[in-house]
XYZ file of C-alpha atoms in Angstrom:
624
model
C -123.382 5.806 152.952
C -121.881 3.270 150.592
C -118.607 4.503 149.149
C -115.687 3.030 147.281
C -112.272 3.971 148.527
C -109.629 5.434 146.276
C -107.098 3.252 144.526
C -103.484 2.962 145.571
C -101.484 6.143 145.420
C -99.009 5.711 142.595
C -97.148 8.086 140.320
C -96.494 6.617 136.883
C -93.869 8.507 134.988
C -92.841 10.701 137.979
C -89.534 9.605 139.525
C -89.089 9.302 143.273
C -88.752 12.669 144.825
C -90.064 14.489 141.767
C -93.378 15.259 143.492
C -91.635 17.637 145.847
C -89.822 19.312 142.936
C -93.098 19.868 141.129
C -94.793 21.301 144.195
C -97.118 18.354 144.699
C -97.281 16.332 147.882
C -96.524 12.661 147.257
C -99.845 11.604 148.716
C -101.737 13.893 146.339
C -100.642 12.075 143.209
C -102.993 9.269 142.315
C -102.243 7.175 139.254
C -100.999 10.104 137.243
C -98.689 9.420 134.307
C -95.739 11.344 132.989
C -94.998 12.607 129.533
C -96.742 15.273 127.491
C -99.701 17.373 128.563
C -102.625 15.657 130.165
C -106.001 15.841 131.836
C -106.575 15.200 135.495
C -108.260 16.400 138.685
C -105.111 17.017 140.592
C -101.525 15.879 140.702
C -98.407 17.153 139.097
C -96.393 16.742 135.993
C -96.817 15.063 132.688
C -99.913 13.722 131.050
C -101.288 12.052 134.117
C -104.993 11.285 134.338
C -106.205 10.475 137.821
C -108.148 7.257 137.810
C -110.900 7.762 140.357
C -112.309 4.469 141.486
C -115.831 3.802 142.555
C -118.955 5.922 142.694
C -120.086 7.547 145.893
C -123.806 7.409 146.560
C -126.081 8.489 149.400
C -129.583 7.512 150.359
C -130.937 10.964 149.748
C -128.939 12.146 146.750
C -126.110 11.350 144.369
C -122.468 12.149 144.050
C -120.469 12.020 140.868
C -117.062 10.391 140.593
C -114.072 12.565 139.824
C -114.924 14.251 136.556
C -112.013 15.307 134.381
C -112.651 18.696 132.898
C -110.478 19.366 129.861
C -110.551 23.124 130.316
C -109.187 24.804 133.388
C -112.156 27.144 133.787
C -114.520 24.211 134.386
C -114.888 23.075 138.024
C -113.171 19.958 139.305
C -116.133 18.156 140.801
C -115.260 16.327 144.040
C -115.901 12.630 144.461
C -118.311 13.300 147.331
C -120.035 16.623 147.808
C -123.114 17.918 149.485
C -125.449 20.620 148.325
C -124.281 23.938 149.674
C -126.057 24.757 152.910
C -127.535 21.296 153.464
C -125.649 18.942 155.782
C -126.111 15.207 155.268
C -128.764 14.979 157.966
C -130.783 17.780 156.435
C -130.525 16.235 152.977
C -132.205 13.089 154.187
C -135.223 15.111 155.302
C -135.422 17.223 152.176
C -137.560 14.583 150.474
C -141.152 13.870 151.329
C -141.786 11.524 154.262
C -141.877 7.865 153.372
C -139.994 8.437 150.134
C -136.957 6.278 150.868
C -137.624 4.068 147.819
C -137.990 7.113 145.607
C -134.802 8.518 147.061
C -132.910 5.317 146.321
C -134.210 5.293 142.745
C -133.228 8.924 142.287
C -129.786 8.198 143.681
C -129.240 5.284 141.286
C -130.458 7.343 138.323
C -128.222 10.226 139.258
C -125.230 7.939 139.668
C -125.819 6.477 136.183
C -126.059 9.944 134.666
C -122.880 10.893 136.469
C -121.007 7.895 135.086
C -122.189 8.639 131.537
C -121.115 12.253 131.910
C -117.692 11.157 133.131
C -117.244 8.927 130.084
C -118.247 11.749 127.783
C -115.815 14.121 129.452
C -113.033 11.525 129.231
C -113.688 10.923 125.540
C -113.807 14.646 124.808
C -110.623 15.152 126.805
C -108.823 12.497 124.782
C -110.031 14.092 121.557
C -108.830 17.469 122.799
C -105.444 16.016 123.624
C -105.209 14.545 120.123
C -106.331 17.819 118.557
C -103.660 19.741 120.419
C -100.884 17.407 119.436
C -100.528 15.490 122.691
C -101.141 18.360 125.025
C -104.341 19.095 126.809
C -105.501 20.961 129.860
C -106.251 19.300 133.142
C -108.686 20.501 135.719
C -105.836 20.763 138.103
C -102.621 20.514 136.716
C -99.101 19.658 135.971
C -96.737 19.701 133.152
C -96.886 19.197 129.477
C -98.976 21.478 127.383
C -101.741 21.601 129.953
C -102.148 23.525 133.097
C -104.743 22.913 135.728
C -106.784 24.093 138.585
C -104.498 22.840 141.308
C -101.280 22.225 139.462
C -97.710 21.650 140.194
C -96.478 24.595 138.171
C -96.280 28.255 138.863
C -98.100 28.999 135.659
C -100.821 26.401 136.164
C -104.503 27.202 136.387
C -106.355 28.601 139.369
C -107.329 26.238 142.161
C -111.092 26.341 142.299
C -111.769 26.048 145.989
C -115.138 26.011 147.687
C -117.059 24.731 144.679
C -119.339 22.133 146.201
C -122.513 22.523 144.214
C -123.090 19.761 141.686
C -124.288 20.809 138.248
C -127.687 19.815 137.051
C -128.182 17.265 134.285
C -129.045 20.001 131.803
C -125.890 21.876 132.710
C -123.814 18.766 132.083
C -125.427 18.273 128.699
C -124.738 21.891 127.758
C -121.121 21.517 128.859
C -120.788 18.296 126.848
C -122.150 19.958 123.732
C -119.926 22.997 124.163
C -116.882 20.834 124.693
C -117.518 18.700 121.616
C -118.020 21.853 119.569
C -114.707 23.165 120.850
C -112.941 19.940 119.869
C -114.407 20.109 116.361
C -113.303 23.722 116.030
C -109.786 22.810 117.140
C -109.591 19.966 114.628
C -110.697 22.281 111.836
C -108.383 25.032 113.045
C -105.307 22.812 112.895
C -105.573 22.241 109.154
C -102.377 23.600 107.607
C -101.343 25.300 110.828
C -99.091 24.484 113.744
C -100.221 24.263 117.325
C -97.805 25.137 120.053
C -98.260 24.260 123.673
C -96.526 24.624 126.965
C -93.434 22.844 128.144
C -92.337 19.260 128.268
C -93.203 16.629 130.799
C -91.961 18.598 133.739
C -93.145 22.113 132.931
C -96.547 23.403 133.816
C -98.707 25.941 132.144
C -102.268 26.779 131.479
C -102.199 24.964 128.157
C -102.584 28.052 126.011
C -102.899 27.423 122.298
C -101.900 29.836 119.632
C -101.579 29.660 115.921
C -98.124 29.296 114.505
C -98.203 30.093 110.804
C -96.142 27.520 108.983
C -95.023 28.401 105.499
C -96.198 25.357 103.632
C -95.261 25.287 100.001
C -97.484 23.330 97.631
C -96.373 19.805 96.941
C -94.681 19.241 93.582
C -96.802 17.623 90.905
C -96.880 13.815 90.815
C -94.662 12.055 88.278
C -96.106 12.100 84.795
C -96.825 8.743 83.158
C -94.479 7.566 80.398
C -95.404 8.857 76.972
C -97.341 11.883 78.225
C -94.525 14.300 77.220
C -92.394 14.676 74.090
C -89.686 12.021 74.121
C -86.060 12.530 73.222
C -86.685 11.001 69.832
C -89.588 13.383 69.220
C -87.373 16.343 70.113
C -84.645 15.098 67.792
C -87.167 14.975 64.961
C -87.634 18.739 65.309
C -83.890 19.438 64.985
C -82.970 17.120 62.150
C -81.890 14.201 64.339
C -79.152 16.115 66.149
C -78.995 17.865 69.492
C -79.801 21.543 69.788
C -77.057 23.985 68.842
C -76.479 27.709 69.286
C -75.496 30.274 66.632
C -72.766 31.943 68.728
C -69.516 30.207 69.681
C -66.934 31.752 72.001
C -63.229 31.782 71.180
C -61.018 29.218 72.877
C -57.640 27.676 72.169
C -59.207 24.240 72.524
C -62.295 22.345 73.654
C -62.225 20.358 76.874
C -63.812 16.922 76.802
C -66.457 16.633 79.472
C -68.294 13.949 81.420
C -71.696 14.533 83.023
C -73.344 12.656 85.845
C -77.111 13.203 86.116
C -79.038 11.959 89.172
C -82.737 11.391 88.491
C -85.722 10.504 90.628
C -89.364 9.986 89.824
C -90.169 13.714 89.682
C -87.201 14.794 87.576
C -87.295 11.878 85.123
C -89.833 13.660 82.834
C -87.291 16.491 82.515
C -84.601 14.211 81.081
C -85.482 14.249 77.336
C -85.208 18.019 77.008
C -82.140 18.194 79.254
C -80.289 15.630 77.147
C -81.439 17.230 73.906
C -79.986 20.592 75.003
C -76.827 19.177 76.584
C -75.682 16.354 74.330
C -72.424 16.409 72.411
C -71.125 13.344 70.572
C -67.630 13.712 72.061
C -68.783 13.953 75.696
C -69.666 11.173 78.128
C -72.973 10.977 80.005
C -73.675 8.761 83.018
C -77.292 8.665 84.210
C -78.707 7.156 87.365
C -82.415 6.642 88.000
C -83.347 6.108 91.636
C -84.348 2.566 92.512
C -87.664 3.854 93.844
C -88.802 4.869 90.346
C -91.371 2.533 88.818
C -89.924 -0.026 86.434
C -92.143 0.981 83.454
C -91.039 4.622 83.712
C -87.389 3.599 83.932
C -87.689 1.176 81.012
C -89.351 3.860 78.880
C -86.507 6.316 79.579
C -83.863 3.734 78.673
C -85.677 2.748 75.476
C -86.038 6.407 74.492
C -82.281 6.992 74.725
C -81.319 3.683 73.169
C -83.557 4.374 70.185
C -82.075 7.800 69.513
C -79.333 6.440 67.279
C -75.662 5.554 67.352
C -74.677 9.141 68.138
C -76.243 8.702 71.555
C -74.235 5.597 72.435
C -72.160 7.785 74.767
C -75.121 7.957 77.180
C -74.866 5.239 79.822
C -77.178 4.205 82.630
C -75.613 3.375 85.973
C -76.848 0.274 87.751
C -79.898 1.313 89.741
C -79.696 1.610 93.501
C -81.683 3.278 96.219
C -80.743 6.842 97.077
C -81.912 8.589 100.233
C -82.360 12.333 100.164
C -79.767 13.984 102.446
C -78.135 10.608 103.078
C -74.661 9.275 102.402
C -76.099 7.174 99.579
C -76.108 10.354 97.469
C -72.324 10.495 97.898
C -71.710 6.816 97.203
C -73.942 7.054 94.139
C -71.839 9.934 92.774
C -68.632 7.996 93.493
C -70.020 5.003 91.583
C -70.723 7.289 88.620
C -67.164 8.663 88.743
C -65.786 5.132 88.828
C -67.860 4.134 85.804
C -66.917 7.287 83.883
C -63.225 6.669 84.542
C -63.567 3.110 83.274
C -65.611 3.952 80.172
C -63.522 6.798 78.753
C -59.952 7.841 79.410
C -60.160 11.134 77.551
C -62.527 13.401 79.483
C -61.007 16.214 81.568
C -63.828 17.366 83.851
C -66.907 15.715 85.304
C -69.969 17.847 86.085
C -72.618 16.483 88.424
C -76.219 17.482 87.809
C -79.714 16.590 88.921
C -82.684 16.244 86.631
C -83.839 19.651 87.916
C -80.841 21.480 86.382
C -81.124 23.283 83.067
C -78.285 24.488 80.835
C -77.772 28.193 80.259
C -74.918 27.552 77.812
C -74.774 25.185 74.857
C -72.684 22.008 75.046
C -70.136 23.380 72.594
C -69.672 26.607 74.531
C -69.301 24.689 77.789
C -66.462 22.711 76.251
C -64.841 25.840 74.864
C -65.232 27.784 78.096
C -63.493 25.109 80.172
C -60.771 24.926 77.522
C -59.938 28.647 77.689
C -57.050 28.271 80.189
C -55.168 26.902 77.206
C -53.125 23.960 76.091
C -50.491 22.673 78.497
C -52.331 23.370 81.733
C -51.324 20.750 84.322
C -54.016 18.083 84.733
C -56.188 18.733 87.735
C -55.095 22.368 88.067
C -58.686 23.645 88.383
C -61.619 22.272 90.391
C -64.825 24.236 90.855
C -66.941 24.373 94.043
C -69.471 26.899 95.321
C -68.419 27.495 98.914
C -70.571 29.104 101.552
C -68.949 32.008 103.441
C -66.280 30.580 105.697
C -67.763 32.278 108.754
C -70.835 30.055 108.352
C -69.050 26.702 108.169
C -69.017 26.096 111.918
C -72.783 26.607 112.118
C -73.227 23.373 110.145
C -71.198 21.274 112.576
C -74.416 19.762 113.956
C -74.729 17.820 110.710
C -71.723 15.705 111.609
C -71.975 15.977 115.390
C -75.268 14.076 115.344
C -75.508 10.518 114.105
C -77.861 9.649 111.240
C -78.745 6.394 109.537
C -79.313 6.094 105.796
C -81.427 2.985 105.073
C -80.268 2.934 101.451
C -76.782 1.784 102.453
C -78.285 -1.548 103.467
C -80.714 -1.657 100.568
C -83.820 -1.046 102.636
C -86.640 0.860 100.966
C -89.838 0.461 102.928
C -92.526 3.051 103.392
C -90.496 4.600 106.215
C -87.193 4.627 104.324
C -85.800 8.049 105.062
C -82.788 9.481 106.760
C -83.150 9.043 110.502
C -81.325 10.699 113.322
C -80.104 8.240 115.939
C -81.283 10.177 118.960
C -80.297 7.443 121.383
C -76.649 8.058 120.472
C -75.962 11.355 122.196
C -72.235 11.326 121.542
C -70.464 11.115 118.212
C -66.811 10.175 118.681
C -66.001 11.339 115.160
C -67.166 14.853 116.011
C -65.172 14.925 119.245
C -61.920 13.862 117.589
C -62.319 15.486 114.176
C -58.985 16.842 113.016
C -60.074 18.398 109.730
C -61.950 21.525 108.683
C -65.613 20.947 107.960
C -66.394 22.825 104.751
C -69.892 23.832 103.670
C -70.483 24.077 99.948
C -73.170 23.339 97.410
C -73.485 19.709 96.380
C -72.633 20.658 92.783
C -69.099 20.732 91.382
C -66.911 20.585 88.305
C -64.156 18.142 89.280
C -61.086 17.464 87.198
C -60.333 13.904 86.168
C -57.399 13.537 88.602
C -59.556 14.729 91.512
C -62.341 12.293 90.548
C -59.824 9.448 90.453
C -58.580 10.522 93.881
C -62.106 10.467 95.317
C -62.620 6.935 94.022
C -59.339 5.269 94.950
C -57.295 7.276 97.465
C -57.086 6.091 101.075
C -57.363 9.650 102.384
C -60.570 10.216 100.447
C -61.999 6.961 101.786
C -61.155 8.005 105.336
C -62.968 11.293 104.747
C -65.944 9.314 103.455
C -66.042 7.244 106.641
C -66.281 10.478 108.609
C -69.351 11.414 106.559
C -71.233 8.109 106.732
C -73.525 9.210 109.564
C -73.718 12.897 108.628
C -76.699 14.928 107.525
C -76.490 16.103 103.878
C -72.931 14.797 103.439
C -72.986 15.612 99.712
C -72.696 19.278 100.711
C -69.639 18.580 102.860
C -67.726 15.490 101.781
C -66.422 16.454 98.341
C -65.518 20.018 99.313
C -64.067 19.081 102.722
C -61.951 16.238 101.348
C -60.401 18.483 98.686
C -60.021 21.473 101.004
C -58.130 19.502 103.660
C -55.723 17.812 101.252
C -52.764 20.051 100.305
C -52.630 18.565 96.817
C -56.085 19.889 95.973
C -56.549 22.890 98.227
C -54.572 25.123 95.853
C -56.660 24.054 92.844
C -60.059 25.102 94.147
C -62.010 27.737 92.249
C -64.750 29.168 94.501
C -67.534 28.947 91.935
C -69.176 25.827 90.500
C -70.891 27.983 87.848
C -74.326 26.971 89.083
C -77.201 29.404 89.679
C -79.280 28.475 92.724
C -81.727 31.081 94.022
C -81.869 31.017 97.810
C -82.995 34.598 98.372
C -85.589 36.572 96.467
C -87.154 39.954 97.242
C -85.426 40.039 100.605
C -86.731 36.637 101.717
C -84.840 33.372 102.040
C -86.427 30.324 100.461
C -85.968 28.045 103.449
C -84.597 24.532 103.422
C -84.877 24.185 99.653
C -84.048 26.734 96.962
C -86.745 28.466 94.983
C -88.216 26.596 92.031
C -87.493 28.928 89.131
C -90.557 27.996 87.095
C -93.021 28.563 89.924
C -94.270 31.487 91.952
C -92.219 32.559 94.989
C -94.781 30.748 97.125
C -94.076 27.485 95.307
C -97.313 27.229 93.327
C -97.396 26.660 89.565
C -97.938 29.863 87.599
C -101.574 30.718 86.884
C -103.010 29.544 83.609
C -101.809 31.767 80.801
C -99.165 33.466 82.971
C -95.461 33.162 82.199
C -93.264 31.796 85.021
C -90.769 34.648 85.004
C -90.753 35.681 88.681
C -87.033 34.848 88.941
C -85.941 36.034 85.525
C -83.844 38.891 86.909
C -81.680 36.338 88.745
C -81.154 34.328 85.583
C -80.531 37.286 83.317
C -77.637 38.599 85.377
C -76.111 35.287 86.420
C -72.742 34.031 85.202
C -73.333 30.299 85.349
C -73.452 27.242 83.148
C -76.623 25.845 84.732
C -79.649 27.046 86.682
C -81.611 25.047 89.198
C -84.115 24.055 90.063
C -86.804 23.588 87.443
C -89.851 21.383 87.941
C -92.170 21.822 84.955
C -91.272 20.053 81.696
C -91.172 22.202 78.570
C -92.153 25.361 80.402
C -92.184 28.890 79.000
C -89.194 29.632 81.235
C -87.150 26.964 79.460
C -88.090 28.457 76.098
C -86.973 31.912 77.210
C -83.674 30.607 78.592
C -83.054 28.839 75.288
C -83.685 31.978 73.270
C -82.153 34.772 75.351
C -79.360 33.029 77.288
C -77.994 29.874 75.687
C -79.125 30.593 72.128
C -80.346 26.993 71.776
C -83.803 28.215 70.841
C -82.676 30.601 68.105
C -83.792 28.701 65.049
C -86.826 27.770 63.012
C -89.203 30.702 62.804
C -86.712 32.879 64.707
C -83.902 32.284 62.229
C -84.686 35.550 60.493
C -86.226 38.831 61.469
C -85.964 41.255 64.399
C -86.892 38.628 66.994
C -83.882 36.506 66.070
C -81.593 39.536 66.026
C -82.725 40.542 69.511
C -82.241 36.996 70.802
C -78.720 36.789 69.377
C -77.804 40.135 70.939
C -79.051 38.932 74.324
C -77.160 35.670 73.918
C -73.968 37.562 73.034
C -74.190 39.784 76.111
C -74.796 36.809 78.386
C -71.846 34.841 77.001
C -69.586 37.867 77.236
C -70.278 38.445 80.934
C -70.018 34.727 81.729
C -66.680 34.331 79.955
C -65.183 37.402 81.579
C -66.176 36.072 84.985
C -64.738 32.643 84.222
C -61.452 34.130 83.042
C -61.185 36.208 86.226
C -61.813 33.430 88.768
C -59.638 30.839 87.024
C -56.754 33.251 86.481
C -56.841 34.189 90.171
C -56.794 30.519 91.192
C -53.879 29.671 88.907
C -51.834 32.606 90.112
C -52.539 31.780 93.756
C -51.260 28.258 93.110
C -48.182 29.574 91.254
C -49.234 27.800 88.061
C -47.943 29.285 84.846
C -50.697 30.292 82.470
C -50.075 28.726 79.052
C -49.335 30.921 76.090
C -52.458 31.708 74.098
C -54.827 31.159 76.992
C -57.853 33.399 77.447
C -58.250 34.862 73.943
C -60.902 37.541 73.218
C -64.391 36.163 73.747
C -65.629 36.794 70.205
């Protein structure tokens, strides 16, 4: 009998002594690797695949090499096996006398078929491992997502003992076909679904697969090409060359001058013309930033559109473009650059409001100025700053965002295909988190900051130290500005716990997930059906008491038209200027402004009294 001996007994990926921990004798592990789930005849742990060497042959029959079966219910065929009930001596006489040459030919043919079958099983096993996300099921097995027939885990497969009969060629072909069909079914089954397996590299298991429904929201539409939507200049032509205005104006002892910072990316840039048209006031200041990843033609078209709108729009400025990484510290540094520019361009504004291109105004520009001026003349500068805080009991649950270290590639100007915020998993200890001596505050990223607070963010040493603590954080824009103000005694007493921004996180008893609901889409995230109005979230908007709503994704949608007519009053004009429709819209606008102003008066009065600030005479007059 001509046989090839097994290769050296090694255990790749299994540390010394680990064989005993996994319940596998050290001599039983033959070239089996560690890691995720795997396929193998025997051995423990990880994704090991036993590399059987050589092919055993006999003069009267054939023996297959070790065949890896990717499913635990298939037998683990031994390297040398005899037909049940026929010892080797009897097998030699089972052929006709004088048929030694025929026996040798049959043995060679059988060995070739066996090798081809092994290759097919190996290929199918690799495909199965890919289909299951790195897992797999070994014939006898170990850790990872796969169990096995003789495994090193308590939950591994059953050890198939006593199976000595070799399958026929037809049986192998049937098994090959069935296995390939199973792989194809698994590949199809994984579309849009998650696949969960067993444990890590040390855990065993039978490699069960089950469907994990993942709530996948449809991707947002791709950016629209320049010129495919009404431009700012086209919108101005419909309103006589001026920005939109509302028929109702609330009472106020004065109007506060405002600055706006609007962050834009490729998907929100098409929303800019309408946003500016509804929000512009000639006495305000507007600083815009377009992400460096936006195509140059789209950016140039947006700049030309604003520049060509006339001298009245000279108060709209574009910040020097830079790369901004979602959830990275570059979002904070970009906002600080906008504050610095706004402070340098105009020394008269009192509040700066940060927005994204996905925000939409619920109140006209004039009424925003008058609302923020209601505390009256003589209020100390910087006496009010507006943030939307999360409940304080939840703040500690976000500590992981600063405890882990993250790298923002935008801070070094890198913007390759893989430019995204990355967690530095090799760094398991963050010294900043261990020695943090301030309260980590969780708030929305949106604020209304007074001019003195903005100047403090830009220039103060304490604010810069707080920024250094946030450099490697996750979503620092939701922590830095609020935490820095909260932990400084000069600003803690000025904080109003409402940034007057409507963000829908929960609808019909369900939370949206990582991102808030898109107000102009269905709750599942899909665009509204053709001919259907996107009003699924209208109840949230109708009863809100906010200056802005977010987020919107569809330019010039029916939802924007309804907000203009019934909430801000910016759409009450033209054909609606007369008649019952206009009267109904004005009544709705009046009710909305009344509730908003009463809420604003309440929260700002409470903040001023808590800070022992005297309320100026004539502040908070009747709304209308």
